[in-house]
């Protein structure tokens, strides 16, 4: 709640008090029992004040919390979008090499470096998920790690790094592309899961 | 056990790890295992200390390199012995997990 709103409330309540005071004095059908004790007046005032504070603060706090959660989710989903873009770079690099009919050592180094970067992104997303959604995110973090490791193994565990591997065969490309699609789909599903946290 | 030895792969071996076997090219996992990892690991076991391995500052690790070095070491010496005497350090946790996973479940086994 901003300061202007608080000031407005104070002014409205002061005016209201003034009007009620005038009415009690000037209009006969509105009267205050002179026997009412001071303790009862203070008690009623505190109750009224507490009710008003709760009535205004609870909706405000709930709205703020919901907005904060929405912001965190959107941020995490944008991190996952960045992850899929890095993932796509590996697919595009392999596709280029496949189409050009040759893969050089520099291309392999670049792909290895992209995997290295993906590991860092997995670290970053995992830490953020743990921080914001500790219990809910445990399985999803593991799935992200598994998906990332499976794609990395699929590309780099076989003949890929061999000096004799100088051309991407149709079989290697088909298998890599399938693995990429699987990985991309699972990572995108993770974004949907996060949106439902 | 305390750490008494350290291998920095990017400085002590290469920053461009290669394939699984020596026959497949330079800086293979097999070459790393035979020339650096195995002798230092054996010494660590014999003298009862931990060998620390720094994984940073390389152009990424191909799965075949890890399998050809740490995977074979684990197959030959046993995962428990390897995990007792080797610790990894890196700014990247996911990378360390890949090495530990290979030691626990060697691909070539």
Short mmCIF file of C-alpha atoms in Angstrom, two decimals:
data_model
loop_
_atom_site.label_atom_id
_atom_site.label_comp_id
_atom_site.label_asym_id
_atom_site.label_seq_id
_atom_site.Cartn_x
_atom_site.Cartn_y
_atom_site.Cartn_z
CA UNK A 1 0.00 0.00 0.00
CA UNK A 2 1.53 3.34 -0.90
CA UNK A 3 1.77 6.38 1.37
CA UNK A 4 -0.83 8.40 -0.55
CA UNK A 5 -3.44 5.69 -0.01
CA UNK A 6 -2.69 5.51 3.71
CA UNK A 7 -2.98 9.33 3.99
CA UNK A 8 -6.32 9.20 2.15
CA UNK A 9 -7.62 6.57 4.58
CA UNK A 10 -6.59 8.65 7.58
CA UNK A 11 -8.31 11.75 6.17
CA UNK A 12 -11.50 9.79 5.39
CA UNK A 13 -11.62 8.32 8.92
CA UNK A 14 -11.02 11.71 10.55
CA UNK A 15 -13.84 13.27 8.51
CA UNK A 16 -16.09 10.32 9.34
CA UNK A 17 -15.35 10.75 13.05
CA UNK A 18 -16.06 14.46 12.80
CA UNK A 19 -19.41 13.88 11.04
CA UNK A 20 -20.48 11.24 13.58
CA UNK A 21 -19.55 13.58 16.43
CA UNK A 22 -21.65 16.40 14.96
CA UNK A 23 -24.62 14.07 14.39
CA UNK A 24 -24.55 12.73 17.96
CA UNK A 25 -24.58 16.23 19.41
CA UNK A 26 -27.12 17.84 17.01
CA UNK A 27 -29.59 15.13 16.09
CA UNK A 28 -31.74 13.81 18.93
CA UNK A 29 -32.37 10.29 17.62
CA UNK A 30 -28.64 9.56 17.65
CA UNK A 31 -27.45 9.34 21.22
CA UNK A 32 -24.60 7.76 23.12
CA UNK A 33 -25.17 6.14 26.45
CA UNK A 34 -23.14 8.02 29.05
CA UNK A 35 -22.88 4.82 31.05
CA UNK A 36 -20.63 3.07 28.58
CA UNK A 37 -17.28 2.31 30.22
CA UNK A 38 -13.97 3.52 28.80
CA UNK A 39 -12.60 -0.08 28.61
CA UNK A 40 -15.50 -1.17 26.39
CA UNK A 41 -14.93 1.78 24.03
CA UNK A 42 -11.22 1.01 23.76
CA UNK A 43 -11.97 -2.70 23.21
CA UNK A 44 -14.49 -1.95 20.44
CA UNK A 45 -12.11 0.51 18.83
CA UNK A 46 -9.28 -2.02 18.77
CA UNK A 47 -11.61 -4.66 17.28
CA UNK A 48 -12.81 -2.23 14.60
CA UNK A 49 -9.27 -1.14 13.82
CA UNK A 50 -8.00 -4.76 13.60
CA UNK A 51 -10.91 -5.71 11.33
CA UNK A 52 -10.15 -2.80 9.01
CA UNK A 53 -6.42 -3.57 8.91
CA UNK A 54 -7.09 -7.24 8.11
CA UNK A 55 -9.71 -6.38 5.51
CA UNK A 56 -7.26 -4.21 3.61
CA UNK A 57 -3.96 -6.03 4.24
CA UNK A 58 -4.92 -9.67 3.56
CA UNK A 59 -6.06 -9.16 -0.07
CA UNK A 60 -3.00 -6.98 -0.63
CA UNK A 61 -0.56 -9.57 0.80
CA UNK A 62 -2.17 -12.48 -1.07
CA UNK A 63 -2.09 -10.57 -4.36
CA UNK A 64 1.56 -9.64 -3.80
CA UNK A 65 2.52 -13.25 -3.03
CA UNK A 66 0.74 -14.52 -6.14
CA UNK A 67 2.45 -11.89 -8.28
CA UNK A 68 5.87 -12.80 -6.82
CA UNK A 69 5.30 -16.50 -7.56
CA UNK A 70 4.18 -15.68 -11.10
CA UNK A 71 7.35 -13.63 -11.62
CA UNK A 72 9.59 -16.46 -10.39
CA UNK A 73 7.82 -18.98 -12.66
CA UNK A 74 8.14 -16.69 -15.66
CA UNK A 75 11.83 -16.23 -14.94
CA UNK A 76 12.44 -19.97 -14.65
CA UNK A 77 10.49 -20.63 -17.84
CA UNK A 78 12.62 -18.04 -19.66
CA UNK A 79 15.74 -19.85 -18.35
CA UNK A 80 14.40 -23.09 -19.82
CA UNK A 81 13.71 -21.32 -23.11
CA UNK A 82 17.37 -20.24 -23.15
CA UNK A 83 18.39 -23.85 -22.45
CA UNK A 84 16.40 -25.09 -25.48
CA UNK A 85 18.07 -22.42 -27.64
CA UNK A 86 21.53 -23.68 -26.60
CA UNK A 87 20.36 -27.22 -27.23
CA UNK A 88 19.25 -26.21 -30.70
CA UNK A 89 22.74 -24.81 -31.45
CA UNK A 90 24.15 -28.34 -31.10
CA UNK A 91 21.51 -29.72 -33.46
CA UNK A 92 22.17 -26.94 -35.99
CA UNK A 93 25.94 -27.50 -35.82
CA UNK A 94 25.48 -31.23 -36.44
CA UNK A 95 23.04 -30.46 -39.24
CA UNK A 96 25.56 -28.09 -40.89
CA UNK A 97 28.28 -30.73 -40.68
CA UNK A 98 25.94 -33.39 -42.02
CA UNK A 99 24.90 -31.21 -44.98
CA UNK A 100 28.45 -30.08 -45.73
CA UNK A 101 29.62 -33.70 -45.77
CA UNK A 102 32.49 -33.13 -43.32
CA UNK A 103 33.11 -32.65 -39.61
CA UNK A 104 36.42 -31.14 -38.48
CA UNK A 105 38.14 -31.22 -35.10
CA UNK A 106 37.13 -27.58 -34.54
CA UNK A 107 33.46 -28.53 -35.03
CA UNK A 108 33.78 -31.27 -32.42
CA UNK A 109 35.45 -28.85 -30.00
CA UNK A 110 32.63 -26.37 -30.53
CA UNK A 111 30.01 -29.06 -29.85
CA UNK A 112 31.84 -30.18 -26.70
CA UNK A 113 31.94 -26.58 -25.51
CA UNK A 114 28.20 -26.20 -26.15
CA UNK A 115 27.60 -29.29 -24.00
CA UNK A 116 29.82 -27.73 -21.33
CA UNK A 117 27.62 -24.63 -21.44
CA UNK A 118 24.47 -26.77 -21.22
CA UNK A 119 25.85 -28.31 -18.02
CA UNK A 120 26.20 -24.83 -16.58
CA UNK A 121 22.62 -23.99 -17.54
CA UNK A 122 21.44 -27.23 -15.88
CA UNK A 123 23.33 -26.18 -12.73
CA UNK A 124 21.77 -22.74 -12.79
CA UNK A 125 18.18 -23.93 -13.39
CA UNK A 126 18.54 -26.68 -10.77
CA UNK A 127 19.80 -24.27 -8.12
CA UNK A 128 16.98 -21.83 -8.82
CA UNK A 129 14.35 -24.57 -8.72
CA UNK A 130 15.77 -25.87 -5.44
CA UNK A 131 15.76 -22.37 -3.98
CA UNK A 132 12.20 -21.46 -4.95
CA UNK A 133 10.43 -24.85 -4.99
CA UNK A 134 12.60 -27.13 -2.87
CA UNK A 135 10.27 -30.14 -2.39
CA UNK A 136 8.14 -29.88 -5.52
CA UNK A 137 11.07 -29.67 -7.92
CA UNK A 138 13.21 -32.64 -6.82
CA UNK A 139 12.00 -35.08 -9.50
CA UNK A 140 11.97 -32.40 -12.20
CA UNK A 141 15.58 -31.41 -11.45
CA UNK A 142 16.62 -35.05 -11.77
CA UNK A 143 14.71 -35.37 -15.04
CA UNK A 144 16.44 -32.28 -16.44
CA UNK A 145 19.84 -33.73 -15.48
CA UNK A 146 18.98 -37.13 -16.99
CA UNK A 147 17.67 -35.64 -20.24
CA UNK A 148 20.79 -33.47 -20.60
CA UNK A 149 23.15 -36.39 -19.83
CA UNK A 150 21.34 -38.76 -22.22
CA UNK A 151 21.62 -36.35 -25.13
CA UNK A 152 25.32 -35.72 -24.36
CA UNK A 153 26.02 -39.46 -24.21
CA UNK A 154 24.10 -40.10 -27.42
CA UNK A 155 26.29 -37.65 -29.33
CA UNK A 156 29.72 -38.03 -27.68
CA UNK A 157 29.92 -41.59 -26.36
CA UNK A 158 30.52 -43.43 -29.61
CA UNK A 159 32.77 -42.81 -32.58
CA UNK A 160 32.14 -39.03 -32.57
CA UNK A 161 35.53 -38.05 -31.11
CA UNK A 162 37.54 -40.54 -33.14
CA UNK A 163 40.00 -38.97 -35.58
CA UNK A 164 38.52 -41.33 -38.18
CA UNK A 165 35.08 -39.80 -37.75
CA UNK A 166 35.33 -37.10 -40.42
CA UNK A 167 31.85 -37.28 -41.86
CA UNK A 168 28.41 -37.47 -40.27
CA UNK A 169 26.70 -40.51 -41.66
CA UNK A 170 22.94 -40.57 -42.30
CA UNK A 171 22.59 -43.10 -39.44
CA UNK A 172 24.44 -40.84 -36.98
CA UNK A 173 22.39 -37.82 -38.06
CA UNK A 174 19.09 -39.71 -37.80
CA UNK A 175 19.94 -41.00 -34.34
CA UNK A 176 21.23 -37.60 -33.14
CA UNK A 177 18.20 -35.77 -34.50
CA UNK A 178 15.83 -38.22 -32.79
CA UNK A 179 17.69 -37.80 -29.53
CA UNK A 180 17.60 -34.01 -29.88
CA UNK A 181 13.82 -34.02 -30.46
CA UNK A 182 13.31 -36.25 -27.43
CA UNK A 183 15.46 -34.00 -25.25
CA UNK A 184 13.81 -30.80 -26.50
CA UNK A 185 10.32 -32.19 -25.91
CA UNK A 186 11.12 -33.26 -22.35
CA UNK A 187 12.71 -29.91 -21.51
CA UNK A 188 9.67 -28.06 -22.90
CA UNK A 189 7.41 -30.28 -20.79
CA UNK A 190 9.41 -29.17 -17.77
CA UNK A 191 8.39 -25.58 -18.51
CA UNK A 192 4.73 -26.67 -18.42
CA UNK A 193 5.28 -28.47 -15.13
CA UNK A 194 6.88 -25.38 -13.59
CA UNK A 195 3.94 -23.24 -14.71
CA UNK A 196 1.68 -25.51 -12.60
CA UNK A 197 3.77 -25.32 -9.40
CA UNK B 1 41.82 -39.27 4.60
CA UNK B 2 43.27 -36.01 3.47
CA UNK B 3 43.95 -34.64 0.01
CA UNK B 4 47.66 -34.92 -0.82
CA UNK B 5 47.75 -34.80 -4.60
CA UNK B 6 45.97 -32.90 -7.35
CA UNK B 7 45.57 -33.32 -11.11
CA UNK B 8 44.44 -30.31 -13.11
CA UNK B 9 43.37 -31.94 -16.37
CA UNK B 10 43.58 -28.74 -18.45
CA UNK B 11 47.20 -28.13 -17.34
CA UNK B 12 48.55 -31.61 -16.68
CA UNK B 13 47.02 -33.29 -19.74
CA UNK B 14 45.01 -31.20 -22.22
CA UNK B 15 42.18 -28.70 -22.55
CA UNK B 16 40.75 -30.67 -25.48
CA UNK B 17 39.99 -34.19 -24.21
CA UNK B 18 39.50 -36.65 -27.03
CA UNK B 19 38.11 -40.08 -27.77
CA UNK B 20 38.04 -43.33 -25.78
CA UNK B 21 41.08 -45.20 -27.13
CA UNK B 22 44.61 -44.16 -28.11
CA UNK B 23 43.98 -45.68 -31.55
CA UNK B 24 41.25 -43.06 -32.11
CA UNK B 25 43.48 -39.99 -31.81
CA UNK B 26 45.31 -37.65 -29.44
CA UNK B 27 44.39 -36.98 -25.81
CA UNK B 28 42.18 -40.02 -25.44
CA UNK B 29 40.74 -41.29 -22.19
CA UNK B 30 42.99 -44.34 -22.42
CA UNK B 31 46.08 -42.15 -22.78
CA UNK B 32 45.06 -40.06 -19.76
CA UNK B 33 44.38 -43.19 -17.72
CA UNK B 34 47.71 -44.82 -18.52
CA UNK B 35 49.99 -41.79 -18.38
CA UNK B 36 48.52 -39.81 -15.48
CA UNK B 37 45.45 -41.13 -13.71
CA UNK B 38 46.40 -44.74 -12.96
CA UNK B 39 49.91 -44.10 -11.53
CA UNK B 40 48.66 -41.23 -9.35
CA UNK B 41 45.60 -43.22 -8.25
CA UNK B 42 47.73 -46.26 -7.32
CA UNK B 43 50.01 -44.03 -5.26
CA UNK B 44 47.00 -42.50 -3.50
CA UNK B 45 45.66 -45.96 -2.62
CA UNK B 46 49.06 -47.22 -1.46
CA UNK B 47 49.73 -44.18 0.73
CA UNK B 48 46.11 -43.84 1.83
CA UNK B 49 45.22 -40.33 0.72
CA UNK B 50 42.78 -38.60 -1.61
CA UNK B 51 43.64 -37.54 -5.14
CA UNK B 52 41.83 -34.33 -6.11
CA UNK B 53 40.97 -33.85 -9.78
CA UNK B 54 40.19 -30.42 -11.17
CA UNK B 55 37.88 -30.57 -14.20
CA UNK B 56 37.70 -26.90 -15.23
CA UNK B 57 39.06 -24.87 -18.15
CA UNK B 58 38.62 -27.47 -20.88
CA UNK B 59 36.64 -27.45 -24.12
CA UNK B 60 34.12 -29.87 -22.63
CA UNK B 61 34.45 -33.58 -21.88
CA UNK B 62 33.16 -36.07 -24.43
CA UNK B 63 31.42 -39.03 -22.81
CA UNK B 64 33.89 -41.36 -24.57
CA UNK B 65 36.86 -39.71 -22.80
CA UNK B 66 35.31 -40.15 -19.35
CA UNK B 67 34.35 -43.71 -20.17
CA UNK B 68 37.87 -44.51 -21.45
CA UNK B 69 39.54 -43.15 -18.33
CA UNK B 70 37.41 -43.10 -15.18
CA UNK B 71 35.02 -45.78 -16.46
CA UNK B 72 37.86 -48.22 -17.12
CA UNK B 73 39.53 -47.32 -13.80
CA UNK B 74 36.27 -48.10 -12.00
CA UNK B 75 35.83 -51.39 -13.87
CA UNK B 76 39.37 -52.47 -13.03
CA UNK B 77 39.69 -51.22 -9.45
CA UNK B 78 36.09 -51.17 -8.25
CA UNK B 79 33.82 -48.16 -7.85
CA UNK B 80 34.10 -48.00 -4.05
CA UNK B 81 37.88 -47.84 -4.06
CA UNK B 82 37.83 -45.19 -6.80
CA UNK B 83 35.23 -43.06 -5.04
CA UNK B 84 37.13 -43.36 -1.75
CA UNK B 85 40.38 -42.11 -3.20
CA UNK B 86 39.26 -39.62 -5.86
CA UNK B 87 37.44 -36.35 -5.34
CA UNK B 88 36.48 -33.89 -8.06
CA UNK B 89 36.46 -30.11 -8.05
CA UNK B 90 34.75 -27.91 -10.58
CA UNK B 91 32.68 -24.75 -10.68
CA UNK B 92 30.04 -26.93 -12.38
CA UNK B 93 28.20 -29.49 -10.24
CA UNK B 94 26.50 -31.21 -13.19
CA UNK B 95 29.90 -31.95 -14.72
CA UNK B 96 31.11 -33.58 -11.50
CA UNK B 97 27.93 -35.67 -11.39
CA UNK B 98 28.67 -37.00 -14.90
CA UNK B 99 32.10 -38.25 -13.77
CA UNK B 100 30.71 -39.82 -10.60
CA UNK B 101 27.90 -41.45 -12.57
CA UNK B 102 30.46 -42.99 -14.95
CA UNK B 103 32.43 -44.37 -11.99
CA UNK B 104 29.29 -45.81 -10.41
CA UNK B 105 27.96 -47.25 -13.68
CA UNK B 106 30.80 -47.61 -16.19
CA UNK B 107 29.47 -47.64 -19.76
CA UNK B 108 31.98 -50.16 -20.94
CA UNK B 109 31.10 -52.65 -18.19
#
